[in-house]
PDB file of C-alpha atoms in Angstrom:
ATOM      1  CA  ASN A  93      -1.310 -36.460   3.956  1.00  0.00           C
ATOM      2  CA  PRO A  94       2.506 -36.758   4.516  1.00  0.00           C
ATOM      3  CA  ASP A  95       2.656 -33.230   5.913  1.00  0.00           C
ATOM      4  CA  GLN A  96       0.389 -34.272   8.807  1.00  0.00           C
ATOM      5  CA  VAL A  97       2.586 -37.192   9.920  1.00  0.00           C
ATOM      6  CA  HIS A  98       4.081 -36.469  13.323  1.00  0.00           C
ATOM      7  CA  ILE A  99       7.821 -37.159  13.330  1.00  0.00           C
ATOM      8  CA  PHE A 100       8.880 -38.776  16.597  1.00  0.00           C
ATOM      9  CA  PHE A 101      12.603 -38.801  17.452  1.00  0.00           C
ATOM     10  CA  SER A 102      13.386 -41.420  20.069  1.00  0.00           C
ATOM     11  CA  ALA A 103      16.873 -41.269  21.569  1.00  0.00           C
ATOM     12  CA  HIS A 104      18.472 -43.466  24.159  1.00  0.00           C
ATOM     13  CA  GLY A 105      18.161 -41.822  27.548  1.00  0.00           C
ATOM     14  CA  VAL A 106      20.760 -41.360  30.273  1.00  0.00           C
ATOM     15  CA  PRO A 107      20.334 -40.415  33.942  1.00  0.00           C
ATOM     16  CA  GLN A 108      19.601 -36.721  34.394  1.00  0.00           C
ATOM     17  CA  SER A 109      22.539 -36.467  36.786  1.00  0.00           C
ATOM     18  CA  TYR A 110      24.946 -37.258  33.944  1.00  0.00           C
ATOM     19  CA  VAL A 111      23.955 -33.970  32.346  1.00  0.00           C
ATOM     20  CA  ASP A 112      23.373 -31.835  35.438  1.00  0.00           C
ATOM     21  CA  GLU A 113      26.343 -32.973  37.519  1.00  0.00           C
ATOM     22  CA  ALA A 114      28.840 -34.626  35.176  1.00  0.00           C
ATOM     23  CA  GLY A 115      28.445 -32.100  32.357  1.00  0.00           C
ATOM     24  CA  ASP A 116      27.670 -34.717  29.716  1.00  0.00           C
ATOM     25  CA  PRO A 117      26.871 -32.854  26.448  1.00  0.00           C
ATOM     26  CA  TYR A 118      24.706 -35.727  25.170  1.00  0.00           C
ATOM     27  CA  GLN A 119      21.329 -34.047  25.625  1.00  0.00           C
ATOM     28  CA  LYS A 120      22.381 -30.840  23.879  1.00  0.00           C
ATOM     29  CA  GLU A 121      23.955 -32.787  21.023  1.00  0.00           C
ATOM     30  CA  ILE A 122      20.809 -34.860  20.512  1.00  0.00           C
ATOM     31  CA  GLU A 123      18.626 -31.749  20.575  1.00  0.00           C
ATOM     32  CA  ASP A 124      20.926 -29.957  18.112  1.00  0.00           C
ATOM     33  CA  CYS A 125      20.969 -33.024  15.840  1.00  0.00           C
ATOM     34  CA  THR A 126      17.167 -33.233  15.861  1.00  0.00           C
ATOM     35  CA  ARG A 127      16.830 -29.545  15.058  1.00  0.00           C
ATOM     36  CA  LEU A 128      19.333 -29.791  12.187  1.00  0.00           C
ATOM     37  CA  ILE A 129      17.542 -32.803  10.707  1.00  0.00           C
ATOM     38  CA  MET A 130      14.236 -30.953  10.693  1.00  0.00           C
ATOM     39  CA  LYS A 131      15.913 -27.889   9.220  1.00  0.00           C
ATOM     40  CA  THR A 132      17.472 -29.976   6.461  1.00  0.00           C
ATOM     41  CA  LEU A 133      14.189 -31.722   5.709  1.00  0.00           C
ATOM     42  CA  ASN A 134      12.484 -28.344   5.409  1.00  0.00           C
ATOM     43  CA  ARG A 135       9.073 -29.860   6.006  1.00  0.00           C
ATOM     44  CA  PRO A 136       6.072 -28.507   7.930  1.00  0.00           C
ATOM     45  CA  ASN A 137       5.640 -31.650  10.037  1.00  0.00           C
ATOM     46  CA  GLU A 138       5.421 -31.272  13.792  1.00  0.00           C
ATOM     47  CA  TYR A 139       7.968 -33.298  15.703  1.00  0.00           C
ATOM     48  CA  THR A 140       8.790 -34.573  19.185  1.00  0.00           C
ATOM     49  CA  LEU A 141      12.036 -35.616  20.822  1.00  0.00           C
ATOM     50  CA  ALA A 142      11.793 -38.150  23.636  1.00  0.00           C
ATOM     51  CA  TYR A 143      14.127 -40.532  25.475  1.00  0.00           C
ATOM     52  CA  GLN A 144      13.747 -44.292  25.854  1.00  0.00           C
ATOM     53  CA  SER A 145      15.285 -47.305  27.583  1.00  0.00           C
ATOM     54  CA  ARG A 146      15.117 -45.934  31.146  1.00  0.00           C
ATOM     55  CA  VAL A 147      16.030 -48.408  33.880  1.00  0.00           C
ATOM     56  CA  GLY A 148      16.334 -48.145  37.647  1.00  0.00           C
ATOM     57  CA  PRO A 149      14.764 -45.727  40.132  1.00  0.00           C
ATOM     58  CA  VAL A 150      16.701 -42.564  39.282  1.00  0.00           C
ATOM     59  CA  GLU A 151      15.385 -39.810  37.034  1.00  0.00           C
ATOM     60  CA  TRP A 152      16.471 -39.967  33.401  1.00  0.00           C
ATOM     61  CA  LEU A 153      16.220 -37.414  30.582  1.00  0.00           C
ATOM     62  CA  LYS A 154      12.646 -36.417  29.855  1.00  0.00           C
ATOM     63  CA  PRO A 155      10.198 -36.661  28.268  1.00  0.00           C
ATOM     64  CA  TYR A 156      10.151 -40.452  28.403  1.00  0.00           C
ATOM     65  CA  THR A 157       9.156 -42.056  25.124  1.00  0.00           C
ATOM     66  CA  GLU A 158       6.185 -43.947  26.588  1.00  0.00           C
ATOM     67  CA  ASP A 159       4.799 -40.770  28.186  1.00  0.00           C
ATOM     68  CA  ALA A 160       5.263 -38.724  25.017  1.00  0.00           C
ATOM     69  CA  LEU A 161       3.425 -41.352  22.960  1.00  0.00           C
ATOM     70  CA  GLN A 162       0.470 -41.269  25.342  1.00  0.00           C
ATOM     71  CA  GLU A 163       0.380 -37.470  25.199  1.00  0.00           C
ATOM     72  CA  LEU A 164       0.360 -37.524  21.389  1.00  0.00           C
ATOM     73  CA  GLY A 165      -2.502 -39.993  21.492  1.00  0.00           C
ATOM     74  CA  GLU A 166      -4.422 -37.614  23.746  1.00  0.00           C
ATOM     75  CA  LYS A 167      -3.790 -34.873  21.175  1.00  0.00           C
ATOM     76  CA  LYS A 168      -5.463 -37.083  18.536  1.00  0.00           C
ATOM     77  CA  VAL A 169      -2.280 -37.739  16.555  1.00  0.00           C
ATOM     78  CA  LYS A 170      -3.040 -40.663  14.230  1.00  0.00           C
ATOM     79  CA  ASP A 171       0.034 -40.939  12.010  1.00  0.00           C
ATOM     80  CA  LEU A 172       3.468 -41.298  13.560  1.00  0.00           C
ATOM     81  CA  LEU A 173       6.925 -41.829  12.050  1.00  0.00           C
ATOM     82  CA  VAL A 174       9.558 -42.868  14.612  1.00  0.00           C
ATOM     83  CA  VAL A 175      13.186 -41.921  14.045  1.00  0.00           C
ATOM     84  CA  PRO A 176      15.660 -43.896  16.244  1.00  0.00           C
ATOM     85  CA  ILE A 177      17.996 -40.932  16.298  1.00  0.00           C
ATOM     86  CA  SER A 178      20.749 -42.221  18.591  1.00  0.00           C
ATOM     87  CA  PHE A 179      20.828 -45.799  17.309  1.00  0.00           C
ATOM     88  CA  VAL A 180      23.129 -46.520  14.380  1.00  0.00           C
ATOM     89  CA  SER A 181      22.155 -50.204  13.956  1.00  0.00           C
ATOM     90  CA  GLU A 182      19.189 -52.469  14.488  1.00  0.00           C
ATOM     91  CA  HIS A 183      19.173 -54.197  17.856  1.00  0.00           C
ATOM     92  CA  ILE A 184      16.890 -55.000  20.768  1.00  0.00           C
ATOM     93  CA  GLU A 185      16.092 -51.351  21.495  1.00  0.00           C
ATOM     94  CA  THR A 186      14.773 -50.794  17.964  1.00  0.00           C
ATOM     95  CA  LEU A 187      13.426 -54.219  17.036  1.00  0.00           C
ATOM     96  CA  GLN A 188      11.874 -55.028  20.410  1.00  0.00           C
ATOM     97  CA  GLU A 189      11.492 -51.822  22.373  1.00  0.00           C
ATOM     98  CA  ILE A 190      10.332 -49.523  19.582  1.00  0.00           C
ATOM     99  CA  ASP A 191       8.776 -51.912  17.063  1.00  0.00           C
ATOM    100  CA  ILE A 192       6.871 -53.996  19.619  1.00  0.00           C
ATOM    101  CA  GLU A 193       6.602 -52.347  23.039  1.00  0.00           C
ATOM    102  CA  TYR A 194       6.240 -48.717  21.994  1.00  0.00           C
ATOM    103  CA  ARG A 195       4.011 -49.670  19.072  1.00  0.00           C
ATOM    104  CA  GLU A 196       1.605 -51.287  21.567  1.00  0.00           C
ATOM    105  CA  ILE A 197       1.641 -48.152  23.734  1.00  0.00           C
ATOM    106  CA  ALA A 198       1.025 -45.945  20.712  1.00  0.00           C
ATOM    107  CA  GLU A 199      -1.850 -48.051  19.409  1.00  0.00           C
ATOM    108  CA  GLU A 200      -3.458 -48.184  22.845  1.00  0.00           C
ATOM    109  CA  ALA A 201      -3.188 -44.388  22.961  1.00  0.00           C
ATOM    110  CA  GLY A 202      -5.085 -44.104  19.672  1.00  0.00           C
ATOM    111  CA  ILE A 203      -2.253 -43.721  17.158  1.00  0.00           C
ATOM    112  CA  LYS A 204      -3.373 -45.727  14.160  1.00  0.00           C
ATOM    113  CA  ASN A 205      -0.428 -45.596  11.767  1.00  0.00           C
ATOM    114  CA  PHE A 206       2.890 -46.330  13.512  1.00  0.00           C
ATOM    115  CA  GLN A 207       5.944 -46.528  11.249  1.00  0.00           C
ATOM    116  CA  ARG A 208       9.694 -46.418  11.925  1.00  0.00           C
ATOM    117  CA  VAL A 209      12.697 -45.227   9.949  1.00  0.00           C
ATOM    118  CA  PRO A 210      15.290 -48.023   9.633  1.00  0.00           C
ATOM    119  CA  ALA A 211      18.578 -47.605  11.487  1.00  0.00           C
ATOM    120  CA  LEU A 212      21.599 -46.628   9.425  1.00  0.00           C
ATOM    121  CA  ASN A 213      23.248 -50.047   9.717  1.00  0.00           C
ATOM    122  CA  THR A 214      25.714 -50.406   6.796  1.00  0.00           C
ATOM    123  CA  HIS A 215      24.243 -47.763   4.527  1.00  0.00           C
ATOM    124  CA  PRO A 216      27.064 -46.706   2.137  1.00  0.00           C
ATOM    125  CA  ILE A 217      26.752 -42.983   2.925  1.00  0.00           C
ATOM    126  CA  PHE A 218      26.997 -43.706   6.685  1.00  0.00           C
ATOM    127  CA  ILE A 219      29.999 -45.999   6.283  1.00  0.00           C
ATOM    128  CA  ASP A 220      31.763 -43.550   3.959  1.00  0.00           C
ATOM    129  CA  SER A 221      31.130 -40.728   6.440  1.00  0.00           C
ATOM    130  CA  LEU A 222      32.626 -42.733   9.316  1.00  0.00           C
ATOM    131  CA  ALA A 223      35.638 -43.662   7.174  1.00  0.00           C
ATOM    132  CA  SER A 224      36.148 -40.017   6.259  1.00  0.00           C
ATOM    133  CA  LEU A 225      36.068 -38.980   9.901  1.00  0.00           C
ATOM    134  CA  VAL A 226      38.671 -41.595  10.786  1.00  0.00           C
ATOM    135  CA  THR A 227      40.885 -40.567   7.849  1.00  0.00           C
ATOM    136  CA  GLU A 228      40.667 -36.882   8.725  1.00  0.00           C
ATOM    137  CA  SER A 229      41.477 -37.597  12.372  1.00  0.00           C
ATOM    138  CA  LEU A 230      44.525 -39.663  11.460  1.00  0.00           C
ATOM    139  CA  LYS A 231      45.851 -36.821   9.333  1.00  0.00           C
ATOM    140  CA  GLY A 232      45.352 -34.182  11.996  1.00  0.00           C
ATOM    141  CA  PRO A 233      47.385 -33.464  15.146  1.00  0.00           C
ATOM    142  CA  PRO A 234      46.592 -35.447  18.308  1.00  0.00           C
ATOM    143  CA  CYS A 235      44.020 -33.908  20.618  1.00  0.00           C
ATOM    144  CA  ASN A 236      44.199 -33.655  24.383  1.00  0.00           C
ATOM    145  CA  PHE A 237      41.193 -34.549  26.518  1.00  0.00           C
ATOM    146  CA  SER A 238      40.747 -30.900  27.465  1.00  0.00           C
ATOM    147  CA  GLU A 239      40.419 -29.987  23.786  1.00  0.00           C
ATOM    148  CA  VAL A 240      37.678 -32.523  23.146  1.00  0.00           C
ATOM    149  CA  ILE A 241      35.423 -31.902  26.101  1.00  0.00           C
ATOM    150  CA  HIS A 242      35.391 -29.186  28.742  1.00  0.00           C
ATOM    151  CA  PRO A 243      34.203 -30.756  31.998  1.00  0.00           C
ATOM    152  CA  LYS A 244      32.895 -28.636  34.827  1.00  0.00           C
ATOM    153  CA  GLU A 245      35.007 -27.980  37.853  1.00  0.00           C
ATOM    154  CA  ASN A 246      34.733 -30.695  40.516  1.00  0.00           C
ATOM    155  CA  MET A 247      33.167 -32.949  37.878  1.00  0.00           C
ATOM    156  CA  LYS A 248      31.684 -36.161  39.221  1.00  0.00           C
ATOM    157  CA  MET A 249      32.396 -38.971  36.817  1.00  0.00           C
ATOM    158  CA  TYR A 250      29.907 -41.276  38.531  1.00  0.00           C
ATOM    159  CA  PRO A 251      27.162 -39.058  39.968  1.00  0.00           C
ATOM    160  CA  GLN A 252      24.811 -42.033  40.171  1.00  0.00           C
ATOM    161  CA  GLU A 253      26.793 -43.213  43.219  1.00  0.00           C
ATOM    162  CA  ARG A 254      25.997 -40.167  45.321  1.00  0.00           C
ATOM    163  CA  TRP A 255      24.030 -41.113  48.436  1.00  0.00           C
ATOM    164  CA  GLU A 256      20.263 -40.762  48.426  1.00  0.00           C
ATOM    165  CA  TRP A 257      17.784 -42.262  50.848  1.00  0.00           C
ATOM    166  CA  GLY A 258      15.312 -44.839  49.567  1.00  0.00           C
ATOM    167  CA  MET A 259      15.370 -47.562  46.951  1.00  0.00           C
ATOM    168  CA  THR A 260      17.950 -45.911  44.739  1.00  0.00           C
ATOM    169  CA  THR A 261      20.888 -47.010  42.647  1.00  0.00           C
ATOM    170  CA  ALA A 262      23.234 -45.690  45.332  1.00  0.00           C
ATOM    171  CA  ALA A 263      21.496 -47.816  47.955  1.00  0.00           C
ATOM    172  CA  GLU A 264      21.815 -50.903  45.756  1.00  0.00           C
ATOM    173  CA  VAL A 265      25.536 -50.248  45.271  1.00  0.00           C
ATOM    174  CA  TRP A 266      26.215 -49.767  48.962  1.00  0.00           C
ATOM    175  CA  ASN A 267      24.048 -52.728  49.960  1.00  0.00           C
ATOM    176  CA  GLY A 268      26.087 -54.893  47.624  1.00  0.00           C
ATOM    177  CA  ARG A 269      29.348 -53.603  49.034  1.00  0.00           C
ATOM    178  CA  LEU A 270      28.250 -54.184  52.624  1.00  0.00           C
ATOM    179  CA  ALA A 271      27.050 -57.675  51.726  1.00  0.00           C
ATOM    180  CA  MET A 272      30.443 -58.510  50.232  1.00  0.00           C
ATOM    181  CA  LEU A 273      32.213 -57.209  53.341  1.00  0.00           C
ATOM    182  CA  GLY A 274      29.948 -59.331  55.515  1.00  0.00           C
ATOM    183  CA  PHE A 275      30.617 -62.405  53.371  1.00  0.00           C
ATOM    184  CA  PHE A 276      34.389 -61.968  53.596  1.00  0.00           C
ATOM    185  CA  ALA A 277      34.170 -61.358  57.355  1.00  0.00           C
ATOM    186  CA  LEU A 278      32.176 -64.580  57.787  1.00  0.00           C
ATOM    187  CA  LEU A 279      34.586 -66.515  55.580  1.00  0.00           C
ATOM    188  CA  LEU A 280      37.560 -65.215  57.572  1.00  0.00           C
ATOM    189  CA  GLU A 281      35.901 -66.206  60.847  1.00  0.00           C
ATOM    190  CA  LEU A 282      35.122 -69.716  59.578  1.00  0.00           C
ATOM    191  CA  ILE A 283      38.752 -70.179  58.550  1.00  0.00           C
ATOM    192  CA  SER A 284      40.349 -68.620  61.655  1.00  0.00           C
ATOM    193  CA  GLY A 285      37.885 -69.873  64.246  1.00  0.00           C
ATOM    194  CA  HIS A 286      37.817 -66.465  65.885  1.00  0.00           C
ATOM    195  CA  GLY A 287      35.382 -63.566  65.641  1.00  0.00           C
ATOM    196  CA  PRO A 288      32.160 -62.045  66.997  1.00  0.00           C
ATOM    197  CA  LEU A 289      29.991 -65.036  66.022  1.00  0.00           C
ATOM    198  CA  HIS A 290      32.269 -67.375  67.979  1.00  0.00           C
ATOM    199  CA  PHE A 291      32.284 -64.920  70.879  1.00  0.00           C
ATOM    200  CA  VAL A 292      28.492 -64.971  71.229  1.00  0.00           C
ATOM    201  CA  GLY A 293      28.329 -68.735  70.711  1.00  0.00           C
ATOM    202  CA  LEU A 294      26.701 -68.783  67.294  1.00  0.00           C
ATOM    203  CA  LEU A 295      29.643 -70.651  65.787  1.00  0.00           C
TER     204      LEU A 295
END
């Protein structure tokens, strides 16, 4: 029964701090887009929006796709149609991550029928729409940054670099910087013949 197929929107995730601290409108836009798609379809199917492709130790937008698939399996969902909502072309995150990795997770969770909507790629309607947007923008007046997006006060463009204790992205960044400083200090000492290592007799 097509009306019983669960529609699963899987969008590319971003760190939660991008939304909370940098004011990135991505999450709201994805949620609005998902809602408008379902409204346009005008179908009774239940649907889920989740976020994939998380990397690193920091928290990303939730729910994570793998967790959402397992929860749907626990709810006895058997038929699933995946919509790669934030991917406009086929690539590793659709062909490998969704079609292979997430399919395995879904099947292990008890979902029997796992299908995916193709990415837009070079579909004529998609290409014509992009061309129309470009044409309309070229005809219109130039826009300032403040007219396109309204960032919060004291906006942090790179919130992932804020300091946090533990094995975090910030720690990796600072460890790398300290390692580079140490390397240059050692190189300078080897060239000059003077420095703390020479002072203690190690060089």
